[in-house]
Amino acid sequence: MKKSLIIISAFIFIFSCKEKQNNRVPVKLQSNTYNLFGHGFETDSILSIAQLSEKAINLGDTLQLTLKGNIKDVCSKKGCWMTLSMPNETDMMVRFKDYVFFVPLDASGEVIVNGKAFFSETSIEDLRHYAEDAGASAEDIAAIVSPKVSYNFEADGVLISQ
């Protein structure tokens, strides 16, 4: 009985440590084929990144939407985040809800993300503090005169163009 319990416990341990696999599910939209990561979603109304930046969103607001853009960077360790290029030469950080799924490390090109878009602001004081912690010079710290707005997205589903 004791041996059986040890063997069963070993199997449970081995299989619970197995890394999650992303199943690529092909999805056809118009003339493009995409791989789905995360949860499926409706693609009836997709905003472009340019349309989102034109939309008046106040800090603290959160919008549930589907957004189309281009991948700029992907987390090189696990594919647990990516950034999308925005027209104003900033980036939108995309994280995946509850880290339930990841994207390929070599993901690139067109992407459609579904989830929540929001902006956050880092104050001048915090930016100066971070710069000081990073060892910036007194001149660089003094040059920080405006808060930084960050564009963020929490995706529950992602379609990446093949």
C-alpha positions as CSV (number, residue, x, y, z in Angstrom):
1,M,0.0,0.0,0.0
2,K,2.8,2.4,0.9
3,K,4.6,1.6,-2.4
4,S,1.5,2.4,-4.4
5,L,1.0,5.7,-2.6
6,I,4.6,6.7,-3.4
7,I,4.3,5.7,-7.0
8,I,1.1,7.6,-7.5
9,S,2.6,10.6,-5.8
10,A,5.6,10.5,-8.1
11,F,3.4,10.3,-11.2
12,I,1.3,13.3,-10.0
13,F,4.5,15.3,-9.3
14,I,6.0,14.5,-12.7
15,F,2.9,15.4,-14.7
16,S,2.2,18.5,-12.7
17,C,5.6,19.9,-13.4
18,K,5.1,19.5,-17.2
19,E,5.3,22.9,-18.9
20,K,2.0,24.0,-20.6
21,Q,2.0,23.7,-24.4
22,N,0.4,26.3,-26.6
23,N,-1.9,24.7,-29.1
24,R,-1.9,26.6,-32.3
25,V,-5.4,26.7,-33.7
26,P,-5.6,28.1,-37.3
27,V,-8.3,30.7,-37.7
28,K,-9.2,32.2,-41.1
29,L,-10.2,35.9,-41.3
30,Q,-10.8,37.5,-44.6
31,S,-7.8,36.5,-46.7
32,N,-5.4,35.9,-43.8
33,T,-4.8,32.9,-41.6
34,Y,-4.0,33.4,-37.9
35,N,-2.9,31.1,-35.1
36,L,-5.0,31.4,-32.0
37,F,-3.4,31.6,-28.5
38,G,-5.6,31.8,-25.4
39,H,-9.4,32.1,-25.6
40,G,-11.3,32.5,-28.8
41,F,-13.1,35.8,-29.4
42,E,-15.4,37.6,-31.8
43,T,-13.7,39.6,-34.6
44,D,-16.7,41.7,-35.6
45,S,-15.3,45.0,-34.6
46,I,-11.5,45.3,-34.6
47,L,-9.8,48.7,-33.9
48,S,-6.4,49.5,-35.3
49,I,-3.8,50.9,-33.0
50,A,-4.2,54.3,-34.8
51,Q,-7.9,54.3,-34.1
52,L,-7.2,53.5,-30.4
53,S,-4.8,56.4,-30.1
54,E,-7.4,58.7,-31.6
55,K,-10.0,57.6,-29.2
56,A,-10.4,59.8,-26.1
57,I,-9.4,57.5,-23.2
58,N,-8.9,59.1,-19.8
59,L,-6.3,57.7,-17.4
60,G,-7.9,55.1,-15.2
61,D,-10.4,54.1,-17.9
62,T,-10.4,50.5,-19.1
63,L,-11.9,49.5,-22.4
64,Q,-12.8,46.0,-23.4
65,L,-11.9,45.7,-27.1
66,T,-10.3,43.9,-30.0
67,L,-7.2,45.6,-31.4
68,K,-5.1,45.0,-34.5
69,G,-1.4,46.0,-34.6
70,N,2.1,44.8,-35.3
71,I,4.3,43.0,-32.9
72,K,7.5,44.9,-32.1
73,D,9.0,42.6,-29.4
74,V,8.3,39.4,-27.5
75,C,9.6,38.1,-24.2
76,S,12.6,36.1,-25.1
77,K,12.4,33.7,-22.2
78,K,8.8,32.3,-22.3
79,G,6.7,34.5,-24.7
80,C,4.9,35.8,-21.7
81,W,4.5,39.4,-23.0
82,M,4.8,41.4,-26.2
83,T,4.9,45.0,-27.3
84,L,3.0,46.5,-30.1
85,S,4.2,49.6,-32.1
86,M,2.1,52.7,-31.8
87,P,1.9,55.7,-34.1
88,N,3.3,58.2,-31.6
89,E,6.6,56.2,-31.4
90,T,5.7,54.6,-28.0
91,D,4.9,51.0,-27.4
92,M,1.9,49.2,-26.0
93,M,2.8,46.5,-23.5
94,V,0.6,43.4,-23.9
95,R,0.5,40.9,-21.1
96,F,-1.6,37.7,-21.0
97,K,-4.4,37.4,-18.5
98,D,-3.4,35.2,-15.6
99,Y,-0.5,33.9,-17.7
100,V,-2.7,31.1,-18.9
101,F,-1.0,31.2,-22.3
102,F,2.1,32.4,-24.0
103,V,3.0,33.3,-27.6
104,P,6.0,31.9,-29.7
105,L,9.3,33.5,-28.9
106,D,9.8,34.3,-32.6
107,A,6.3,35.8,-33.0
108,S,6.2,38.8,-35.5
109,G,4.0,40.5,-37.9
110,E,0.3,41.3,-37.6
111,V,-1.5,40.5,-34.5
112,I,-5.1,40.8,-33.2
113,V,-5.5,41.0,-29.4
114,N,-8.7,40.8,-27.4
115,G,-9.0,42.1,-23.9
116,K,-8.7,45.3,-21.8
117,A,-6.8,48.4,-22.9
118,F,-5.8,51.0,-20.3
119,F,-3.4,53.8,-19.7
120,S,-1.3,54.4,-16.6
121,E,0.8,57.4,-15.6
122,T,4.1,57.4,-13.8
123,S,4.6,60.6,-11.8
124,I,7.7,62.9,-12.2
125,E,8.7,62.1,-8.7
126,D,8.6,58.3,-9.4
127,L,10.5,58.7,-12.7
128,R,13.2,60.8,-11.0
129,H,13.4,58.2,-8.2
130,Y,13.8,55.3,-10.8
131,A,16.4,57.3,-12.6
132,E,18.3,57.9,-9.4
133,D,18.1,54.2,-8.5
134,A,19.5,53.4,-12.0
135,G,22.5,55.6,-11.4
136,A,21.5,58.5,-13.7
137,S,23.4,61.8,-13.5
138,A,22.0,64.8,-11.7
139,E,21.5,66.5,-15.1
140,D,19.5,63.5,-16.4
141,I,17.4,63.5,-13.3
142,A,16.7,67.2,-13.5
143,A,15.7,66.9,-17.2
144,I,12.7,64.8,-16.2
145,V,9.9,67.4,-16.3
146,S,6.8,65.5,-17.3
147,P,5.0,62.3,-16.3
148,K,5.2,59.2,-18.5
149,V,2.0,57.7,-19.9
150,S,2.2,54.0,-20.5
151,Y,-0.1,52.1,-22.8
152,N,-1.1,48.7,-21.6
153,F,-3.2,45.8,-22.7
154,E,-4.3,42.6,-20.8
155,A,-5.2,40.0,-23.5
156,D,-7.3,37.0,-23.0
157,G,-6.9,35.9,-26.6
158,V,-4.4,36.5,-29.4
159,L,-4.4,35.9,-33.1
160,I,-1.0,36.0,-34.8
161,S,-0.8,36.1,-38.6
162,Q,0.9,33.0,-40.1
